[in-house]
Short mmCIF file of C-alpha atoms in Angstrom, two decimals:
data_model
loop_
_atom_site.label_atom_id
_atom_site.label_comp_id
_atom_site.label_asym_id
_atom_site.label_seq_id
_atom_site.Cartn_x
_atom_site.Cartn_y
_atom_site.Cartn_z
CA MET A 1 66.91 34.56 116.58
CA ASN A 2 70.65 34.79 116.99
CA LEU A 3 72.53 37.86 116.97
CA LEU A 4 73.51 37.79 113.35
CA GLU A 5 69.72 37.53 112.22
CA ILE A 6 68.97 40.41 114.69
CA PHE A 7 71.48 42.58 112.85
CA GLY A 8 69.84 41.65 109.45
CA GLN A 9 66.32 42.51 110.90
CA LEU A 10 67.79 45.89 112.17
CA SER A 11 69.73 46.90 109.05
CA ALA A 12 67.28 49.28 107.69
CA GLY A 13 67.16 50.83 111.05
CA MET A 14 70.84 51.29 111.13
CA LEU A 15 70.96 52.93 107.65
CA ALA A 16 68.07 55.29 109.11
CA SER A 17 70.19 56.30 111.98
CA ILE A 18 73.23 56.83 109.85
CA GLN A 19 71.35 58.99 107.66
CA ILE A 20 70.02 61.00 110.54
CA PHE A 21 73.52 61.47 111.74
CA VAL A 22 75.04 62.29 108.19
CA LEU A 23 72.22 64.83 107.32
CA THR A 24 72.56 66.33 110.73
CA LEU A 25 75.98 67.20 110.26
CA ILE A 26 75.87 68.45 106.79
CA PHE A 27 72.90 70.97 107.88
CA SER A 28 74.14 71.95 111.38
CA LEU A 29 77.81 72.37 110.78
CA PRO A 30 77.17 75.21 108.38
CA LEU A 31 74.08 76.57 109.95
CA GLY A 32 75.95 76.66 113.15
CA LEU A 33 78.62 79.04 111.80
CA LEU A 34 75.69 81.34 110.76
CA VAL A 35 74.15 81.06 114.19
CA ALA A 36 77.50 81.93 115.64
CA PHE A 37 77.81 85.08 113.50
CA GLY A 38 74.30 86.24 114.38
CA ARG A 39 75.37 85.63 118.20
CA MET A 40 78.34 87.77 117.72
CA SER A 41 76.49 90.36 115.57
CA LYS A 42 76.47 94.22 116.44
CA ASN A 43 72.96 94.54 115.55
CA VAL A 44 71.24 94.17 118.88
CA ILE A 45 67.87 92.64 117.40
CA VAL A 46 69.83 89.91 115.57
CA ARG A 47 71.98 89.09 118.66
CA THR A 48 69.09 88.93 121.06
CA VAL A 49 66.91 86.97 118.66
CA ILE A 50 69.68 84.27 118.30
CA LYS A 51 70.47 84.38 121.78
CA VAL A 52 66.81 83.21 122.80
CA TYR A 53 67.05 80.62 119.93
CA ILE A 54 70.26 79.11 121.45
CA SER A 55 68.62 79.34 124.89
CA ILE A 56 65.80 77.29 124.00
CA MET A 57 67.58 74.66 121.98
CA ARG A 58 69.89 74.05 124.90
CA GLY A 59 67.39 74.43 127.50
CA THR A 60 64.92 72.14 126.53
CA PRO A 61 64.87 68.33 125.53
CA LEU A 62 65.61 67.54 122.01
CA MET A 63 62.88 64.70 122.37
CA LEU A 64 60.32 67.47 123.16
CA GLN A 65 61.47 69.73 120.12
CA LEU A 66 61.14 66.76 118.05
CA MET A 67 57.51 66.17 119.28
CA VAL A 68 56.62 69.81 118.89
CA LEU A 69 57.91 69.79 115.42
CA TYR A 70 56.11 66.91 114.48
CA PHE A 71 52.77 67.37 116.23
CA GLY A 72 52.79 71.30 116.19
CA PRO A 73 51.61 71.53 112.64
CA TYR A 74 48.55 69.57 113.42
CA PHE A 75 47.70 70.74 117.07
CA LEU A 76 48.64 74.64 116.43
CA LEU A 77 47.57 74.99 112.88
CA GLY A 78 45.21 71.94 111.71
CA ILE A 79 47.47 70.97 109.07
CA ARG A 80 47.44 67.23 108.37
CA VAL A 81 51.02 66.27 107.83
CA THR A 82 52.08 63.42 105.30
CA ASN A 83 54.11 60.49 106.42
CA GLU A 84 57.38 61.70 104.82
CA TYR A 85 56.96 64.75 107.09
CA ARG A 86 58.10 62.54 110.00
CA PHE A 87 61.52 62.43 108.22
CA TYR A 88 61.66 66.00 107.70
CA ALA A 89 60.55 66.84 111.26
CA VAL A 90 63.63 64.65 112.53
CA ILE A 91 66.03 66.25 110.46
CA ILE A 92 64.82 69.80 110.92
CA GLY A 93 64.69 69.18 114.66
CA PHE A 94 68.20 67.68 114.98
CA ALA A 95 69.74 70.34 112.59
CA LEU A 96 68.17 73.30 114.56
CA ASN A 97 69.41 71.50 118.00
CA TYR A 98 72.99 70.94 117.08
CA ALA A 99 73.51 74.22 115.15
CA ALA A 100 72.99 75.79 118.40
CA TYR A 101 75.42 73.70 119.94
CA PHE A 102 78.16 74.10 117.25
CA ALA A 103 77.36 77.67 117.12
CA GLU A 104 78.46 78.15 120.76
CA ILE A 105 81.55 75.99 120.08
CA TYR A 106 82.38 78.24 117.08
CA ARG A 107 82.05 81.34 119.13
CA GLY A 108 84.26 80.14 121.58
CA GLY A 109 86.83 79.38 119.28
CA ILE A 110 86.50 82.63 117.16
CA GLU A 111 86.74 84.63 120.45
CA SER A 112 89.81 82.85 121.76
CA MET A 113 91.97 84.08 118.63
CA GLU A 114 94.53 86.79 119.58
CA PRO A 115 93.61 90.23 118.16
CA GLY A 116 97.22 90.22 116.78
CA GLN A 117 96.01 87.90 114.05
CA TYR A 118 93.39 90.33 112.69
CA GLU A 119 95.72 93.07 113.01
CA ALA A 120 98.46 91.41 111.21
CA ALA A 121 95.98 90.40 108.19
CA GLN A 122 94.72 93.78 108.02
CA LEU A 123 98.16 95.40 107.62
CA LEU A 124 98.95 92.71 104.97
CA GLY A 125 95.77 93.83 103.11
CA TYR A 126 93.50 91.00 103.58
CA ASN A 127 89.94 92.09 103.48
CA LYS A 128 87.58 90.83 106.04
CA SER A 129 86.31 87.54 104.56
CA GLN A 130 89.84 86.61 103.43
CA THR A 131 90.91 87.27 107.02
CA PHE A 132 88.19 85.12 108.39
CA PHE A 133 88.45 82.09 105.96
CA LYS A 134 92.19 82.15 105.33
CA ILE A 135 93.62 83.30 108.78
CA ILE A 136 91.05 82.87 111.27
CA MET A 137 88.88 79.76 110.58
CA PRO A 138 91.72 77.29 110.08
CA GLN A 139 92.92 78.08 113.51
CA VAL A 140 89.39 78.02 114.98
CA PHE A 141 89.04 74.63 113.45
CA LYS A 142 92.05 73.09 115.04
CA ARG A 143 91.17 74.63 118.41
CA ILE A 144 87.46 73.45 118.58
CA LEU A 145 88.08 69.92 117.20
CA PRO A 146 87.82 68.34 120.58
CA SER A 147 84.83 69.89 121.46
CA VAL A 148 83.25 69.05 118.17
CA THR A 149 84.30 65.55 118.71
CA ASN A 150 82.32 65.58 121.74
CA GLU A 151 79.20 66.81 120.01
CA VAL A 152 79.36 64.39 117.26
CA ILE A 153 79.80 61.44 119.67
CA THR A 154 76.62 62.74 121.57
CA LEU A 155 74.71 62.90 118.20
CA VAL A 156 75.47 59.20 117.32
CA LYS A 157 73.61 58.44 120.38
CA ASP A 158 71.08 61.10 120.07
CA THR A 159 69.89 59.63 116.84
CA SER A 160 67.76 57.34 119.05
CA LEU A 161 65.74 60.45 120.11
CA ALA A 162 63.91 59.96 116.99
CA PHE A 163 61.81 56.96 118.44
CA ALA A 164 60.07 59.64 120.32
CA ILE A 165 57.99 60.48 117.06
CA ALA A 166 58.18 56.79 115.97
CA TYR A 167 60.68 57.45 113.40
CA LEU A 168 61.83 53.99 112.16
CA GLU A 169 65.62 54.29 113.15
CA MET A 170 67.83 51.65 114.82
CA PHE A 171 66.43 52.21 118.16
CA THR A 172 62.66 52.29 117.33
CA MET A 173 63.28 48.78 115.67
CA ALA A 174 65.16 47.32 118.24
CA LYS A 175 62.54 48.21 120.93
CA ALA A 176 60.06 46.67 118.61
CA LEU A 177 61.93 43.43 118.16
CA ALA A 178 62.65 42.99 121.72
CA SER A 179 59.34 43.14 122.77
CA SER A 180 58.00 40.96 119.93
CA GLN A 181 60.90 38.28 120.45
CA LYS A 182 60.67 38.85 124.31
CA SER A 183 64.54 39.15 124.21
CA MET A 184 67.22 41.17 125.15
CA LEU A 185 69.39 40.46 122.37
CA PRO A 186 68.07 43.23 119.97
CA PHE A 187 69.27 45.83 122.66
CA VAL A 188 72.57 44.20 122.80
CA ALA A 189 72.80 44.54 119.08
CA ALA A 190 71.90 48.26 119.39
CA ALA A 191 74.44 48.68 122.09
CA ILE A 192 77.00 47.08 119.70
CA PHE A 193 75.95 49.14 116.87
CA TYR A 194 76.14 52.65 118.72
CA TYR A 195 79.46 51.47 120.31
CA VAL A 196 80.90 50.70 117.20
CA PHE A 197 79.65 53.49 115.23
CA ASN A 198 81.15 55.71 117.82
CA LEU A 199 84.41 54.15 117.92
CA ILE A 200 84.84 54.87 113.98
CA VAL A 201 83.72 58.43 114.76
CA ALA A 202 86.29 58.80 117.38
CA LEU A 203 89.17 57.17 115.23
CA ILE A 204 88.27 59.33 112.39
CA MET A 205 88.29 62.61 114.69
CA GLU A 206 91.67 61.45 116.16
CA LYS A 207 93.30 61.12 112.80
CA LEU A 208 92.01 64.75 111.89
CA GLU A 209 93.33 66.03 115.17
CA LYS A 210 96.70 64.42 114.47
CA LYS A 211 96.57 65.93 110.93
CA MET A 212 96.55 69.50 112.40
CA ASP A 213 99.27 68.65 114.66
CA TYR A 214 101.96 69.99 112.38
CA TYR A 215 101.55 73.50 114.15
CA HIS A 216 100.43 75.14 117.51
CA MET B 1 107.20 115.64 100.03
CA TYR B 2 106.81 113.67 102.88
CA LEU B 3 106.12 110.08 102.96
CA LEU B 4 104.06 110.66 106.30
CA GLU B 5 102.71 113.27 107.96
CA MET B 6 100.89 113.25 111.13
CA ASN B 7 99.33 116.58 112.04
CA HIS B 8 97.94 117.39 115.55
CA ILE B 9 97.11 114.08 116.35
CA GLU B 10 94.76 113.37 119.40
CA LYS B 11 93.86 110.07 120.79
CA GLY B 12 92.28 109.20 124.03
CA PHE B 13 91.06 105.98 125.62
CA ASP B 14 87.76 106.39 127.81
CA GLY B 15 88.36 110.03 128.10
CA LEU B 16 92.06 109.56 129.19
CA GLY B 17 94.34 111.47 126.57
CA VAL B 18 96.98 109.10 125.43
CA LEU B 19 98.24 111.47 122.31
CA LYS B 20 98.01 115.14 123.02
CA ASP B 21 98.34 117.38 119.71
CA ILE B 22 101.28 115.36 118.27
CA SER B 23 102.95 116.24 114.94
CA LEU B 24 105.43 114.64 113.13
CA SER B 25 106.64 113.89 109.45
CA VAL B 26 109.00 111.21 107.93
CA LYS B 27 110.92 111.93 104.77
CA GLU B 28 111.75 109.27 102.32
CA GLY B 29 114.74 107.30 103.25
CA GLU B 30 114.55 108.69 106.76
CA ILE B 31 114.97 106.43 109.69
CA LEU B 32 113.01 108.02 112.71
CA SER B 33 113.13 106.42 116.24
CA ILE B 34 110.56 107.21 118.76
CA ILE B 35 111.67 106.44 122.64
CA GLY B 36 110.23 107.26 125.81
CA PRO B 37 108.98 105.46 129.11
CA SER B 38 106.12 102.97 128.98
CA GLY B 39 102.84 104.52 128.79
CA SER B 40 103.91 107.72 127.11
CA GLY B 41 102.00 106.93 123.96
CA LYS B 42 104.63 105.57 121.58
CA SER B 43 102.89 102.42 120.53
CA THR B 44 99.49 104.19 120.28
CA LEU B 45 101.18 106.80 117.82
CA LEU B 46 102.25 103.90 115.64
CA ARG B 47 98.82 102.11 116.00
CA CYS B 48 97.29 105.40 114.88
CA ALA B 49 99.82 105.61 111.79
CA THR B 50 99.05 102.14 110.75
CA MET B 51 95.08 102.75 111.06
CA LEU B 52 94.90 99.77 113.77
CA GLU B 53 93.35 102.58 116.16
CA LYS B 54 91.23 105.66 115.11
CA ILE B 55 92.44 109.12 115.68
CA ASP B 56 90.16 111.53 117.68
CA GLY B 57 91.85 114.42 116.10
CA GLY B 58 94.30 115.62 113.63
CA GLU B 59 95.01 114.13 110.03
CA ILE B 60 97.30 111.84 108.78
CA LEU B 61 98.92 111.91 105.05
CA TYR B 62 100.64 109.36 103.02
CA LEU B 63 102.53 111.00 100.18
CA GLY B 64 100.53 114.18 100.70
CA GLU B 65 97.33 112.20 100.36
CA ARG B 66 94.90 112.50 103.03
CA ALA B 67 94.37 109.07 104.73
CA ALA B 68 92.56 110.24 107.63
CA TYR B 69 90.93 113.42 109.07
CA ILE B 70 88.09 114.62 111.29
CA GLY B 71 84.79 114.94 109.44
CA GLU B 72 82.24 117.66 110.14
CA ASN B 73 80.44 115.51 112.75
CA HIS B 74 83.71 115.36 114.59
CA LYS B 75 84.17 111.67 113.72
CA PRO B 76 87.11 110.45 111.99
CA VAL B 77 86.90 109.85 108.33
CA TYR B 78 89.08 107.08 106.80
CA LYS B 79 89.29 106.06 103.17
CA LYS B 80 87.36 102.74 102.27
CA GLY B 81 87.73 99.95 99.69
CA GLU B 82 90.19 100.32 96.83
CA GLU B 83 91.66 103.73 98.08
CA ARG B 84 92.04 102.24 101.58
CA ARG B 85 93.87 99.16 100.16
CA LYS B 86 96.30 101.47 98.07
CA LEU B 87 97.15 103.72 101.22
CA GLN B 88 97.78 100.47 103.30
CA SER B 89 100.07 99.33 100.87
CA TYR B 90 102.28 102.30 101.37
CA PHE B 91 103.23 101.02 104.85
CA GLY B 92 104.01 97.86 106.73
CA LEU B 93 104.13 96.95 110.49
CA VAL B 94 106.43 94.59 112.57
CA PHE B 95 104.72 93.49 115.68
CA GLN B 96 106.14 93.36 119.28
CA ASN B 97 104.95 89.83 119.45
CA PHE B 98 105.57 89.04 115.59
CA ASN B 99 101.83 87.78 114.89
CA LEU B 100 102.96 85.28 112.21
CA PHE B 101 100.22 83.08 111.05
CA PRO B 102 100.91 79.59 112.94
CA HIS B 103 99.07 77.42 110.45
CA TYR B 104 101.21 78.79 107.37
CA SER B 105 104.72 77.75 106.83
CA VAL B 106 107.61 80.58 106.64
CA MET B 107 107.27 80.65 103.00
CA LYS B 108 103.41 80.93 102.99
CA ASN B 109 103.61 83.72 105.51
CA ILE B 110 105.64 85.68 103.31
CA ILE B 111 104.24 84.95 99.63
CA ASP B 112 100.31 84.69 100.58
CA ALA B 113 99.58 88.34 100.52
CA PRO B 114 101.73 89.40 97.51
CA ILE B 115 100.09 86.55 95.67
CA HIS B 116 96.65 86.68 96.55
CA ILE B 117 96.24 90.24 97.78
CA GLN B 118 98.54 91.97 95.55
CA LYS B 119 98.04 89.44 92.66
CA ARG B 120 101.57 89.42 91.73
CA ASN B 121 103.49 87.03 89.53
CA ARG B 122 103.94 83.48 91.48
CA GLU B 123 107.51 82.87 90.33
CA GLU B 124 108.59 86.47 90.94
CA VAL B 125 107.21 86.50 94.46
CA TYR B 126 108.83 83.14 95.26
CA GLN B 127 112.34 84.38 94.04
CA GLU B 128 111.94 87.52 96.02
CA ALA B 129 110.92 85.74 99.05
CA ARG B 130 113.90 83.30 98.85
CA SER B 131 116.26 86.44 98.34
CA LEU B 132 114.54 88.14 101.47
CA LEU B 133 114.81 84.94 103.68
CA LYS B 134 118.55 84.75 102.66
CA LYS B 135 119.00 88.55 103.60
CA MET B 136 117.43 87.33 107.06
CA GLY B 137 119.93 84.26 107.21
CA LEU B 138 116.88 81.92 107.19
CA GLU B 139 117.18 80.19 103.88
CA GLU B 140 117.16 76.91 105.40
CA LYS B 141 113.90 77.57 107.10
CA GLU B 142 111.38 78.32 104.34
CA ASN B 143 109.29 74.94 104.99
CA ALA B 144 109.32 75.42 108.80
CA TYR B 145 106.44 76.35 110.83
CA PRO B 146 106.52 79.51 113.27
CA CYS B 147 106.24 77.26 116.26
CA GLN B 148 109.67 75.48 115.11
CA LEU B 149 111.50 78.73 115.23
CA SER B 150 113.05 80.85 117.95
CA GLY B 151 111.69 84.26 118.67
CA GLY B 152 114.51 85.89 116.88
CA GLN B 153 113.91 83.82 113.88
CA CYS B 154 109.95 84.50 113.95
CA GLN B 155 110.69 88.20 114.15
CA ARG B 156 112.90 87.94 111.12
CA VAL B 157 110.43 86.18 109.05
CA ALA B 158 107.94 88.98 110.20
CA ILE B 159 110.14 91.39 108.94
CA ALA B 160 110.60 89.58 105.71
CA ARG B 161 106.81 89.00 105.40
CA ALA B 162 106.44 92.89 105.71
CA LEU B 163 109.08 93.66 103.16
CA ALA B 164 107.58 91.36 100.61
CA LEU B 165 104.79 93.69 99.99
CA ASN B 166 107.31 96.49 99.12
CA PRO B 167 106.16 99.04 101.59
CA LYS B 168 107.37 102.46 101.17
CA ILE B 169 107.74 102.89 104.95
CA LEU B 170 108.17 100.30 107.54
CA PHE B 171 107.02 100.67 111.17
CA PHE B 172 108.40 98.64 114.05
CA ASP B 173 106.62 98.56 117.19
CA GLU B 174 109.16 97.40 119.94
CA PRO B 175 110.37 94.75 117.75
CA THR B 176 112.81 93.16 120.40
CA SER B 177 110.79 93.63 123.37
CA ALA B 178 109.63 90.08 123.49
CA LEU B 179 113.26 88.52 122.84
CA ASP B 180 116.03 87.76 125.14
CA PRO B 181 119.33 89.74 124.77
CA GLU B 182 121.01 87.31 122.49
CA LEU B 183 118.03 87.27 120.09
CA THR B 184 117.71 90.83 120.21
CA GLY B 185 120.99 91.30 118.74
CA GLU B 186 120.23 89.21 115.78
CA VAL B 187 117.04 91.10 115.01
CA LEU B 188 118.84 94.56 115.57
CA LYS B 189 121.38 93.58 113.25
CA VAL B 190 118.76 92.63 110.50
CA ILE B 191 117.02 96.06 110.92
CA LYS B 192 120.38 97.87 110.54
CA SER B 193 120.97 95.92 107.27
CA LEU B 194 117.64 97.26 106.22
CA ALA B 195 118.93 100.83 106.98
CA ASP B 196 121.82 100.25 104.83
CA MET B 197 119.26 99.59 102.05
CA ASP B 198 117.55 103.29 102.36
CA ILE B 199 114.43 101.72 103.49
CA THR B 200 112.19 104.48 105.46
CA MET B 201 111.74 103.29 108.89
CA VAL B 202 109.84 104.47 112.13
CA ILE B 203 111.20 102.28 114.93
CA VAL B 204 109.54 102.52 118.75
CA THR B 205 112.21 100.80 120.68
CA HIS B 206 113.79 100.51 124.14
CA GLU B 207 117.11 99.94 122.90
CA MET B 208 118.79 103.19 123.37
CA ASN B 209 122.25 102.46 121.80
CA PHE B 210 120.48 100.91 118.70
CA ALA B 211 118.45 104.21 118.46
CA ARG B 212 121.36 106.42 118.72
CA ASP B 213 123.27 104.13 116.12
CA ILE B 214 120.76 103.90 113.49
CA SER B 215 118.50 106.87 113.59
CA ASP B 216 118.46 109.96 111.52
CA ARG B 217 116.12 111.52 114.02
CA ILE B 218 114.99 110.69 117.55
CA ILE B 219 111.65 111.68 119.08
CA PHE B 220 111.43 111.30 122.94
CA MET B 221 107.64 111.00 123.98
CA ASP B 222 106.40 111.77 127.30
CA GLN B 223 102.64 111.52 128.69
CA GLY B 224 101.43 111.87 125.31
CA VAL B 225 103.68 114.77 123.80
CA ILE B 226 106.82 115.03 121.91
CA ALA B 227 109.13 116.11 124.82
CA VAL B 228 112.51 116.15 122.80
CA GLU B 229 112.88 115.84 119.03
CA GLY B 230 116.33 116.04 117.02
CA THR B 231 119.48 114.27 115.86
CA PRO B 232 120.59 111.52 118.07
CA GLU B 233 123.65 113.80 119.20
CA GLU B 234 121.15 116.47 120.10
CA VAL B 235 118.60 114.19 121.88
CA PHE B 236 121.24 112.27 123.86
CA SER B 237 122.68 115.43 125.18
CA THR B 238 119.57 117.44 125.59
CA GLU B 239 119.12 119.35 129.10
CA HIS B 240 115.55 118.26 129.18
CA ALA B 241 115.04 117.09 132.69
CA ARG B 242 112.60 114.33 131.97
CA MET B 243 114.80 112.98 128.94
CA LYS B 244 117.90 112.89 131.19
CA GLU B 245 116.17 110.99 133.99
CA PHE B 246 114.95 108.58 131.49
CA LEU B 247 118.38 108.21 130.02
CA GLY B 248 119.99 108.14 133.48
CA LYS B 249 117.84 105.01 134.40
CA PHE B 250 119.34 103.36 131.10
CA HIS B 251 122.81 104.14 132.19
CA GLN B 252 122.26 102.79 135.52
CA ALA B 253 120.80 99.35 134.47
#
């Protein structure tokens, strides 16, 4: 089997990996903002609950979190899960985990804003949500872009962790193919896939950063 | 009727009294300067008047309407929602460090609030903004971003931004303290031109000559109280020891 044939064999896995990547971002980016608000909440209970959640998400391996999500329903509650649940477990696990990281990035960005920006907005009559979405968030977005890029690049590689619950993404398939073919080539193909994927991600993020360059 | 009345204002931070029983009032068209050493409470007074800080005691009235007072539980009571917005529209504030929105162009900084907050006619607002920029000598800069401007230009944009909302009274919090002497001159010139337009202004400043030239009335604050108050002539010829010492330091400098 040459490299091209291997890519052909792995194409379904690649699509699955891209799907995990895209869905994780779609869910975790907005969820992270909600978590960040909770983390900064004046309500002690909300703040504490969110702090514990972030601490667990960041303090335990994502692979373990996926296993708990996937096997938990049966081992803990005796519920027989369906085959589609494997996919849901992957997406829920990734989204919850990445939301915690994004939340801390958002919080860092929001707390780095000068109080003067809020005060100017208040004096000009902007209400709280107008101030946040028109004045604060666009500037936060620019400030946190490099950290977000880091997380997004990590996510590309992390999609391979779905193999832990035997979800048929790129890495799971490459591993299977390597052992059935007794060949290193599937791993080479996997490496090329992740590398090119990340190259594209890095290029897009760089473009985005350039686009925000019109002010500082 | 007074545009602004502040009666018996008390304000402290962590138990430390910063404003002690301060009362002042501002008539329409009047220009009031507040001078005094650093830490005398000038900026805090301005921040209380503009509701950026909550008062611990006393009351604030705009056009005879009570904007803030102390409620029965000894907590300050402020208007909320629509009433608050209405009160807020009576005054504008020019900050020491401008606080322009860096992601907005000069034009957008000026027109965003009139169009999206006050819901005024777009064309009208644009026209007014252009004429304001012309007055500020910045007609070439409407598409520039704040980071491309000098400090003096930024401050003039900030003044235009405040004026675009047509406030009845404009506060200045040490508007030239972040600027070098050359840029200070151009900003003071703009503020003087506003004085000629009969705009009511309350100016916290360290520019003594400017305060003397422009003001109808001057307040000298020291350690949280109004130590001297009067016309520029009265204040600058006072026998008040602390004021004389303060002015002496300026003359030496």
